[in-house]
Amino acid sequence: MSRYTVVCRTKKYGVKAIITIAILFILILFEVLGGRSYFDEILGLCSMLYMILLLFARRLTNEDKISVLLLLTVICIGVLSNIYSKINVSLYSILIDLVVESKFLWVFFGAKYFVTQVEMKDVSRILRPFAKLFAVTAMIFALISQVVNIGMTGSERYGLKEFKFFFPMSFQFLAVAMVAVAVISNKQSRKNYRYYICMCIALILATKSSPLLFSVFFLILLVYFKKREELKTSTLVILGILVLILGTFQIQTYLLNENAPRYLFFYYGGKTANTYFPFGAGFSTFGSDQAARNYSELYFRYGFNGLFGMNQKDGSFLSDTFWAMALGQFGWIGFALYVIVYIRIFNSIKKVKLNLEQRAFCYAAYAAQLIHAVGSAILSSSAGVISAIAIGMVLGGSYSKNRNKK
């Protein structure tokens, strides 16, 4: 099957590869500028329609077909929850939240099927020099920032200054770092390790839990997959213990503290799921950005309007967690199905033929974002969409290679 190409000097690049790079560039530009845009929501909506078309055209693998159907079921449960609870009946608000809270998965699947092996090769050829430069300069500036204030650091933790590079927040830096690692890992080489080390040093100096987890997971798995091809249960247990050790501060401060906003969201998320069982409260009602913007009726009921960072004037903590949102809005059944979709994606990584660097990246990047979602809304953010594209296009290239063999 022929493909559309763009000729640059003497080299040809696929149009789909150019589109992928353009999408990444726009998303990253908005992260650097720090301004809010609806580009990631538009991308999420387009990806949803794209995957539904592929579903009806029977172009999905059986595994992905089940995951997409489960995701559509969760969305239906969310809408039914709105009808059942009657807390938010604004069609516009519901549709916006519907896209926002599912866009990570839609964009992941979209990238996986849009970016084939050929496109991934083109993307890597174009972006590899920039990715390497990004890794090296990030490490250099991260080290300099520890002794000289060059405007790339934030708060201080563990005696180290939080390095953000030229992004407003460290999680945005992590998302772009994931793209860089995804691009570099497409062609396995021992020389790549120098760039991985540079990237991980810069991310560790970000001092936040998600960059730290990704770096540690990635480096450990790079060594692990040199000796073993599959991730064993015992290894997952060890990594889980490592998560608890590295996240002790966050767990004690945010999840075990009864006055912490994240604790309150998990507590009242369960209470909401019980109140509106078997459904939840519905889209735009609890823990989401739309619920904060419209200041949900539930927040008055739970007394959030009298709490710092959770009231109508200052709602900085109102959309600070993802999983609690899913529990409150979709209920116990919808939450369980939602979690199953994410678990199915994690399990699917081992079924794809990847080189060891790609395998280490996919596991580390995906796990880091899922864990990060406990204490943030990363999976419904534009930065999360960037990481979804990075993971999706790595898996997509290998999936297309496997399909072509069949």
GROMACS .gro file of C-alpha atoms in nm:
model
  406
    1MET     CA    1   0.000   0.000   0.000
    2SER     CA    2   0.147   0.334  -0.105
    3ARG     CA    3   0.175   0.623   0.137
    4TYR     CA    4   0.192   0.998   0.101
    5THR     CA    5   0.542   1.136   0.150
    6VAL     CA    6   0.716   1.470   0.189
    7VAL     CA    7   1.056   1.518   0.026
    8CYS     CA    8   1.315   1.714   0.224
    9ARG     CA    9   1.638   1.754   0.027
   10THR     CA   10   1.713   1.393  -0.071
   11LYS     CA   11   1.510   1.223   0.202
   12LYS     CA   12   1.146   1.121   0.206
   13TYR     CA   13   0.925   1.133   0.513
   14GLY     CA   14   0.569   1.007   0.556
   15VAL     CA   15   0.295   1.267   0.591
   16LYS     CA   16   0.162   1.087   0.898
   17ALA     CA   17   0.506   1.122   1.061
   18ILE     CA   18   0.505   1.497   0.986
   19ILE     CA   19   0.153   1.526   1.133
   20THR     CA   20   0.265   1.341   1.448
   21ILE     CA   21   0.563   1.571   1.494
   22ALA     CA   22   0.346   1.880   1.434
   23ILE     CA   23   0.098   1.762   1.700
   24LEU     CA   24   0.381   1.705   1.949
   25PHE     CA   25   0.531   2.045   1.870
   26ILE     CA   26   0.200   2.226   1.930
   27LEU     CA   27   0.135   2.040   2.255
   28ILE     CA   28   0.488   2.106   2.385
   29LEU     CA   29   0.469   2.473   2.282
   30PHE     CA   30   0.154   2.520   2.490
   31GLU     CA   31   0.327   2.352   2.787
   32VAL     CA   32   0.625   2.588   2.760
   33LEU     CA   33   0.400   2.894   2.732
   34GLY     CA   34   0.198   2.772   3.029
   35GLY     CA   35  -0.129   2.890   2.881
   36ARG     CA   36  -0.445   2.682   2.869
   37SER     CA   37  -0.561   2.560   2.530
   38TYR     CA   38  -0.825   2.320   2.403
   39PHE     CA   39  -0.591   2.157   2.153
   40ASP     CA   40  -0.546   1.845   2.368
   41GLU     CA   41  -0.925   1.812   2.408
   42ILE     CA   42  -0.971   1.848   2.030
   43LEU     CA   43  -0.702   1.583   1.981
   44GLY     CA   44  -0.876   1.359   2.234
   45LEU     CA   45  -1.211   1.398   2.054
   46CYS     CA   46  -1.054   1.327   1.715
   47SER     CA   47  -0.878   1.021   1.857
   48MET     CA   48  -1.207   0.897   2.003
   49LEU     CA   49  -1.383   0.926   1.666
   50TYR     CA   50  -1.083   0.766   1.493
   51MET     CA   51  -1.089   0.464   1.725
   52ILE     CA   52  -1.466   0.423   1.695
   53LEU     CA   53  -1.429   0.420   1.315
   54LEU     CA   54  -1.154   0.157   1.340
   55LEU     CA   55  -1.376  -0.043   1.575
   56PHE     CA   56  -1.665  -0.051   1.327
   57ALA     CA   57  -1.422  -0.119   1.041
   58ARG     CA   58  -1.287  -0.419   1.240
   59ARG     CA   59  -0.934  -0.284   1.221
   60LEU     CA   60  -0.855  -0.329   1.593
   61THR     CA   61  -0.686  -0.628   1.751
   62ASN     CA   62  -0.917  -0.840   1.967
   63GLU     CA   63  -0.737  -0.718   2.279
   64ASP     CA   64  -0.775  -0.351   2.194
   65LYS     CA   65  -1.134  -0.402   2.079
   66ILE     CA   66  -1.226  -0.525   2.426
   67SER     CA   67  -1.045  -0.231   2.590
   68VAL     CA   68  -1.218   0.024   2.365
   69LEU     CA   69  -1.559  -0.135   2.434
   70LEU     CA   70  -1.489  -0.124   2.808
   71LEU     CA   71  -1.394   0.244   2.781
   72LEU     CA   72  -1.714   0.320   2.590
   73THR     CA   73  -1.906   0.134   2.862
   74VAL     CA   74  -1.746   0.353   3.131
   75ILE     CA   75  -1.847   0.664   2.935
   76CYS     CA   76  -2.205   0.535   2.912
   77ILE     CA   77  -2.205   0.469   3.287
   78GLY     CA   78  -2.083   0.825   3.343
   79VAL     CA   79  -2.367   0.970   3.136
   80LEU     CA   80  -2.623   0.745   3.309
   81SER     CA   81  -2.481   0.867   3.640
   82ASN     CA   82  -2.558   1.225   3.539
   83ILE     CA   83  -2.916   1.128   3.460
   84TYR     CA   84  -2.945   0.931   3.786
   85SER     CA   85  -2.787   1.184   4.023
   86LYS     CA   86  -2.917   1.501   3.849
   87ILE     CA   87  -2.631   1.698   4.006
   88ASN     CA   88  -2.506   1.831   3.673
   89VAL     CA   89  -2.737   1.824   3.371
   90SER     CA   90  -2.545   2.073   3.153
   91LEU     CA   91  -2.488   1.890   2.824
   92TYR     CA   92  -2.192   2.114   2.732
   93SER     CA   93  -2.018   2.058   3.067
   94ILE     CA   94  -2.081   1.682   3.051
   95LEU     CA   95  -1.941   1.652   2.697
   96ILE     CA   96  -1.631   1.854   2.785
   97ASP     CA   97  -1.562   1.640   3.091
   98LEU     CA   98  -1.633   1.322   2.897
   99VAL     CA   99  -1.350   1.404   2.657
  100VAL     CA  100  -1.112   1.540   2.923
  101GLU     CA  101  -1.135   1.238   3.155
  102SER     CA  102  -1.086   0.983   2.876
  103LYS     CA  103  -0.851   1.164   2.637
  104PHE     CA  104  -0.533   0.998   2.769
  105LEU     CA  105  -0.665   0.657   2.666
  106TRP     CA  106  -0.813   0.774   2.334
  107VAL     CA  107  -0.491   0.952   2.235
  108PHE     CA  108  -0.284   0.651   2.343
  109PHE     CA  109  -0.489   0.415   2.124
  110GLY     CA  110  -0.500   0.672   1.844
  111ALA     CA  111  -0.121   0.709   1.839
  112LYS     CA  112  -0.081   0.333   1.856
  113TYR     CA  113  -0.281   0.282   1.536
  114PHE     CA  114  -0.189   0.604   1.355
  115VAL     CA  115   0.189   0.571   1.392
  116THR     CA  116   0.303   0.255   1.215
  117GLN     CA  117   0.655   0.110   1.205
  118VAL     CA  118   0.740   0.324   0.902
  119GLU     CA  119   0.608   0.642   1.061
  120MET     CA  120   0.790   0.574   1.387
  121LYS     CA  121   1.112   0.530   1.193
  122ASP     CA  122   1.057   0.867   1.023
  123VAL     CA  123   0.968   1.038   1.350
  124SER     CA  124   1.283   0.899   1.509
  125ARG     CA  125   1.502   1.005   1.214
  126ILE     CA  126   1.376   1.362   1.236
  127LEU     CA  127   1.364   1.406   1.613
  128ARG     CA  128   1.661   1.194   1.727
  129PRO     CA  129   1.921   1.479   1.705
  130PHE     CA  130   1.688   1.713   1.898
  131ALA     CA  131   1.613   1.443   2.156
  132LYS     CA  132   1.983   1.385   2.223
  133LEU     CA  133   2.048   1.758   2.247
  134PHE     CA  134   1.752   1.791   2.485
  135ALA     CA  135   1.892   1.519   2.715
  136VAL     CA  136   2.244   1.663   2.729
  137THR     CA  137   2.142   2.028   2.776
  138ALA     CA  138   1.885   1.927   3.040
  139MET     CA  139   2.155   1.759   3.248
  140ILE     CA  140   2.397   2.052   3.207
  141PHE     CA  141   2.141   2.312   3.313
  142ALA     CA  142   2.014   2.087   3.593
  143LEU     CA  143   2.363   2.068   3.744
  144ILE     CA  144   2.428   2.439   3.696
  145SER     CA  145   2.091   2.524   3.856
  146GLN     CA  146   2.195   2.358   4.181
  147VAL     CA  147   2.468   2.618   4.238
  148VAL     CA  148   2.355   2.915   4.027
  149ASN     CA  149   2.002   3.055   3.995
  150ILE     CA  150   1.933   3.068   3.621
  151GLY     CA  151   1.555   3.074   3.654
  152MET     CA  152   1.500   2.700   3.599
  153THR     CA  153   1.430   2.589   3.956
  154GLY     CA  154   1.142   2.606   4.200
  155SER     CA  155   1.110   2.491   4.558
  156GLU     CA  156   1.379   2.299   4.745
  157ARG     CA  157   1.346   1.936   4.857
  158TYR     CA  158   1.598   1.688   5.001
  159GLY     CA  159   1.848   1.974   4.995
  160LEU     CA  160   1.815   1.998   4.616
  161LYS     CA  161   1.648   2.266   4.405
  162GLU     CA  162   1.355   2.148   4.195
  163PHE     CA  163   1.472   2.158   3.831
  164LYS     CA  164   1.199   2.237   3.576
  165PHE     CA  165   1.416   2.328   3.274
  166PHE     CA  166   1.220   2.589   3.075
  167PHE     CA  167   0.879   2.451   3.172
  168PRO     CA  168   0.646   2.600   3.435
  169MET     CA  169   0.617   2.262   3.616
  170SER     CA  170   0.839   1.955   3.648
  171PHE     CA  171   0.567   1.713   3.527
  172GLN     CA  172   0.565   1.898   3.195
  173PHE     CA  173   0.941   1.853   3.172
  174LEU     CA  174   0.890   1.481   3.238
  175ALA     CA  175   0.633   1.446   2.959
  176VAL     CA  176   0.871   1.595   2.700
  177ALA     CA  177   1.159   1.386   2.840
  178MET     CA  178   0.945   1.078   2.773
  179VAL     CA  179   0.910   1.180   2.409
  180ALA     CA  180   1.289   1.221   2.387
  181VAL     CA  181   1.353   0.876   2.536
  182ALA     CA  182   1.086   0.719   2.311
  183VAL     CA  183   1.255   0.866   2.002
  184ILE     CA  184   1.606   0.763   2.104
  185SER     CA  185   1.504   0.408   2.202
  186ASN     CA  186   1.356   0.333   1.859
  187LYS     CA  187   1.704   0.231   1.746
  188GLN     CA  188   1.875   0.019   2.012
  189SER     CA  189   2.240   0.103   2.072
  190ARG     CA  190   2.488   0.107   2.358
  191LYS     CA  191   2.558   0.471   2.271
  192ASN     CA  192   2.201   0.556   2.373
  193TYR     CA  193   2.281   0.490   2.739
  194ARG     CA  194   2.484   0.809   2.772
  195TYR     CA  195   2.173   1.009   2.677
  196TYR     CA  196   1.950   0.805   2.908
  197ILE     CA  197   2.185   0.876   3.198
  198CYS     CA  198   2.189   1.247   3.114
  199MET     CA  199   1.810   1.253   3.098
  200CYS     CA  200   1.767   1.063   3.423
  201ILE     CA  201   2.011   1.287   3.612
  202ALA     CA  202   1.811   1.593   3.506
  203LEU     CA  203   1.482   1.424   3.601
  204ILE     CA  204   1.611   1.309   3.940
  205LEU     CA  205   1.713   1.669   4.010
  206ALA     CA  206   1.350   1.766   3.946
  207THR     CA  207   1.304   1.609   4.296
  208LYS     CA  208   0.933   1.540   4.237
  209SER     CA  209   0.796   1.188   4.275
  210SER     CA  210   0.690   1.125   3.913
  211PRO     CA  211   1.021   1.221   3.743
  212LEU     CA  212   1.204   1.033   4.019
  213LEU     CA  213   0.993   0.720   3.975
  214PHE     CA  214   1.029   0.720   3.598
  215SER     CA  215   1.408   0.761   3.617
  216VAL     CA  216   1.457   0.489   3.878
  217PHE     CA  217   1.217   0.247   3.705
  218PHE     CA  218   1.374   0.308   3.365
  219LEU     CA  219   1.733   0.257   3.479
  220ILE     CA  220   1.645  -0.056   3.679
  221LEU     CA  221   1.448  -0.206   3.390
  222LEU     CA  222   1.726  -0.133   3.140
  223VAL     CA  223   1.950  -0.360   3.346
  224TYR     CA  224   1.673  -0.610   3.419
  225PHE     CA  225   1.573  -0.668   3.055
  226LYS     CA  226   1.930  -0.743   2.957
  227LYS     CA  227   1.891  -1.074   3.139
  228ARG     CA  228   1.515  -1.138   3.116
  229GLU     CA  229   1.254  -1.072   2.850
  230GLU     CA  230   0.943  -1.058   3.069
  231LEU     CA  231   0.854  -0.867   3.383
  232LYS     CA  232   0.788  -1.121   3.660
  233THR     CA  233   0.548  -1.083   3.951
  234SER     CA  234   0.834  -1.085   4.203
  235THR     CA  235   0.993  -0.793   4.019
  236LEU     CA  236   0.666  -0.599   4.031
  237VAL     CA  237   0.650  -0.657   4.407
  238ILE     CA  238   1.003  -0.522   4.450
  239LEU     CA  239   0.919  -0.218   4.236
  240GLY     CA  240   0.603  -0.168   4.444
  241ILE     CA  241   0.809  -0.163   4.763
  242LEU     CA  242   1.042   0.087   4.596
  243VAL     CA  243   0.741   0.307   4.518
  244LEU     CA  244   0.641   0.304   4.885
  245ILE     CA  245   0.995   0.395   4.992
  246LEU     CA  246   1.036   0.678   4.740
  247GLY     CA  247   0.683   0.803   4.804
  248THR     CA  248   0.689   0.790   5.185
  249PHE     CA  249   0.680   1.170   5.216
  250GLN     CA  250   0.391   1.208   4.972
  251ILE     CA  251   0.194   0.918   5.125
  252GLN     CA  252   0.223   1.053   5.479
  253THR     CA  253   0.161   1.415   5.377
  254TYR     CA  254  -0.115   1.378   5.121
  255LEU     CA  255  -0.288   1.039   5.157
  256LEU     CA  256  -0.275   0.959   5.530
  257ASN     CA  257  -0.337   1.313   5.655
  258GLU     CA  258  -0.712   1.347   5.719
  259ASN     CA  259  -0.698   1.721   5.650
  260ALA     CA  260  -0.517   1.688   5.316
  261PRO     CA  261  -0.727   1.759   5.002
  262ARG     CA  262  -0.625   1.432   4.836
  263TYR     CA  263  -0.734   1.230   5.139
  264LEU     CA  264  -1.067   1.415   5.144
  265PHE     CA  265  -1.124   1.344   4.776
  266PHE     CA  266  -1.062   0.971   4.817
  267TYR     CA  267  -1.282   0.960   5.128
  268TYR     CA  268  -1.570   1.149   4.973
  269GLY     CA  269  -1.517   0.976   4.638
  270GLY     CA  270  -1.604   0.649   4.811
  271LYS     CA  271  -1.894   0.815   4.992
  272THR     CA  272  -2.027   0.952   4.662
  273ALA     CA  273  -1.999   0.608   4.499
  274ASN     CA  274  -2.196   0.459   4.791
  275THR     CA  275  -2.462   0.730   4.784
  276TYR     CA  276  -2.534   0.691   4.411
  277PHE     CA  277  -2.470   0.317   4.388
  278PRO     CA  278  -2.454   0.140   4.143
  279PHE     CA  279  -2.369   0.454   3.946
  280GLY     CA  280  -2.160   0.753   4.045
  281ALA     CA  281  -2.243   1.122   4.048
  282GLY     CA  282  -2.166   1.160   3.676
  283PHE     CA  283  -1.938   1.376   3.465
  284SER     CA  284  -1.846   1.726   3.588
  285THR     CA  285  -1.957   1.657   3.946
  286PHE     CA  286  -1.656   1.544   4.149
  287GLY     CA  287  -1.277   1.587   4.128
  288SER     CA  288  -1.267   1.702   3.767
  289ASP     CA  289  -1.176   2.036   3.613
  290GLN     CA  290  -1.535   2.098   3.505
  291ALA     CA  291  -1.660   2.020   3.857
  292ALA     CA  292  -1.420   2.285   3.989
  293ARG     CA  293  -1.512   2.543   3.726
  294ASN     CA  294  -1.885   2.502   3.789
  295TYR     CA  295  -1.825   2.439   4.162
  296SER     CA  296  -2.020   2.119   4.208
  297GLU     CA  297  -2.317   2.094   4.439
  298LEU     CA  298  -2.134   1.807   4.613
  299TYR     CA  299  -1.860   2.045   4.732
  300PHE     CA  300  -2.115   2.245   4.930
  301ARG     CA  301  -2.260   1.925   5.068
  302TYR     CA  302  -1.918   1.803   5.184
  303GLY     CA  303  -1.810   2.139   5.324
  304PHE     CA  304  -1.531   2.200   5.074
  305ASN     CA  305  -1.641   2.562   5.035
  306GLY     CA  306  -1.496   2.637   5.378
  307LEU     CA  307  -1.155   2.481   5.315
  308PHE     CA  308  -0.834   2.643   5.191
  309GLY     CA  309  -0.771   2.576   4.821
  310MET     CA  310  -1.108   2.403   4.784
  311ASN     CA  311  -1.351   2.694   4.788
  312GLN     CA  312  -1.510   2.902   4.513
  313LYS     CA  313  -1.248   3.178   4.528
  314ASP     CA  314  -0.944   2.951   4.552
  315GLY     CA  315  -0.998   2.610   4.395
  316SER     CA  316  -0.632   2.520   4.340
  317PHE     CA  317  -0.678   2.174   4.500
  318LEU     CA  318  -1.015   2.088   4.346
  319SER     CA  319  -0.877   1.888   4.052
  320ASP     CA  320  -0.566   1.751   4.217
  321THR     CA  321  -0.629   1.378   4.185
  322PHE     CA  322  -0.745   1.146   3.906
  323TRP     CA  323  -0.846   0.811   4.058
  324ALA     CA  324  -1.067   0.971   4.325
  325MET     CA  325  -1.245   1.156   4.044
  326ALA     CA  326  -1.310   0.828   3.862
  327LEU     CA  327  -1.451   0.669   4.178
  328GLY     CA  328  -1.686   0.958   4.256
  329GLN     CA  329  -1.806   1.021   3.901
  330PHE     CA  330  -1.837   0.663   3.771
  331GLY     CA  331  -1.920   0.473   4.089
  332TRP     CA  332  -1.771   0.141   4.201
  333ILE     CA  333  -1.863  -0.051   3.885
  334GLY     CA  334  -1.750   0.221   3.644
  335PHE     CA  335  -1.432   0.275   3.846
  336ALA     CA  336  -1.353  -0.099   3.835
  337LEU     CA  337  -1.402  -0.112   3.456
  338TYR     CA  338  -1.192   0.202   3.414
  339VAL     CA  339  -0.906   0.049   3.615
  340ILE     CA  340  -0.933  -0.273   3.414
  341VAL     CA  341  -0.876  -0.079   3.090
  342TYR     CA  342  -0.553   0.068   3.230
  343ILE     CA  343  -0.441  -0.273   3.360
  344ARG     CA  344  -0.510  -0.433   3.020
  345ILE     CA  345  -0.281  -0.178   2.854
  346PHE     CA  346  -0.007  -0.252   3.110
  347ASN     CA  347  -0.040  -0.626   3.046
  348SER     CA  348  -0.040  -0.575   2.669
  349ILE     CA  349   0.314  -0.432   2.674
  350LYS     CA  350   0.465  -0.778   2.729
  351LYS     CA  351   0.287  -0.909   2.418
  352VAL     CA  352   0.458  -0.661   2.186
  353LYS     CA  353   0.795  -0.732   2.029
  354LEU     CA  354   1.009  -0.442   2.154
  355ASN     CA  355   1.382  -0.397   2.195
  356LEU     CA  356   1.496  -0.390   2.558
  357GLU     CA  357   1.523  -0.009   2.566
  358GLN     CA  358   1.167   0.035   2.436
  359ARG     CA  359   1.033  -0.226   2.678
  360ALA     CA  360   1.201  -0.054   2.973
  361PHE     CA  361   1.066   0.282   2.857
  362CYS     CA  362   0.706   0.169   2.808
  363TYR     CA  363   0.682   0.001   3.148
  364ALA     CA  364   0.857   0.287   3.331
  365ALA     CA  365   0.665   0.568   3.158
  366TYR     CA  366   0.324   0.405   3.189
  367ALA     CA  367   0.371   0.297   3.554
  368ALA     CA  368   0.506   0.640   3.654
  369GLN     CA  369   0.200   0.816   3.511
  370LEU     CA  370  -0.048   0.575   3.671
  371ILE     CA  371   0.116   0.623   4.011
  372HIS     CA  372   0.141   0.999   3.959
  373ALA     CA  373  -0.238   1.002   3.899
  374VAL     CA  374  -0.295   0.908   4.265
  375GLY     CA  375  -0.194   1.259   4.368
  376SER     CA  376  -0.257   1.461   4.052
  377ALA     CA  377  -0.479   1.492   3.746
  378ILE     CA  378  -0.195   1.398   3.509
  379LEU     CA  379  -0.410   1.151   3.312
  380SER     CA  380  -0.657   1.428   3.225
  381SER     CA  381  -0.394   1.695   3.153
  382SER     CA  382  -0.229   1.808   2.831
  383ALA     CA  383   0.109   1.688   2.963
  384GLY     CA  384  -0.047   1.345   3.009
  385VAL     CA  385  -0.154   1.352   2.645
  386ILE     CA  386   0.210   1.408   2.541
  387SER     CA  387   0.320   1.101   2.738
  388ALA     CA  388   0.029   0.902   2.590
  389ILE     CA  389   0.156   0.981   2.239
  390ALA     CA  390   0.511   0.883   2.338
  391ILE     CA  391   0.404   0.543   2.473
  392GLY     CA  392   0.146   0.484   2.201
  393MET     CA  393   0.377   0.547   1.908
  394VAL     CA  394   0.646   0.315   2.050
  395LEU     CA  395   0.394   0.033   2.087
  396GLY     CA  396   0.229   0.124   1.757
  397GLY     CA  397   0.543   0.075   1.550
  398SER     CA  398   0.591  -0.273   1.692
  399TYR     CA  399   0.223  -0.365   1.658
  400SER     CA  400   0.224  -0.267   1.291
  401LYS     CA  401   0.536  -0.479   1.239
  402ASN     CA  402   0.362  -0.779   1.396
  403ARG     CA  403   0.046  -0.724   1.188
  404ASN     CA  404   0.250  -0.700   0.868
  405LYS     CA  405   0.415  -1.036   0.945
  406LYS     CA  406   0.071  -1.194   0.985
   0.00000   0.00000   0.00000
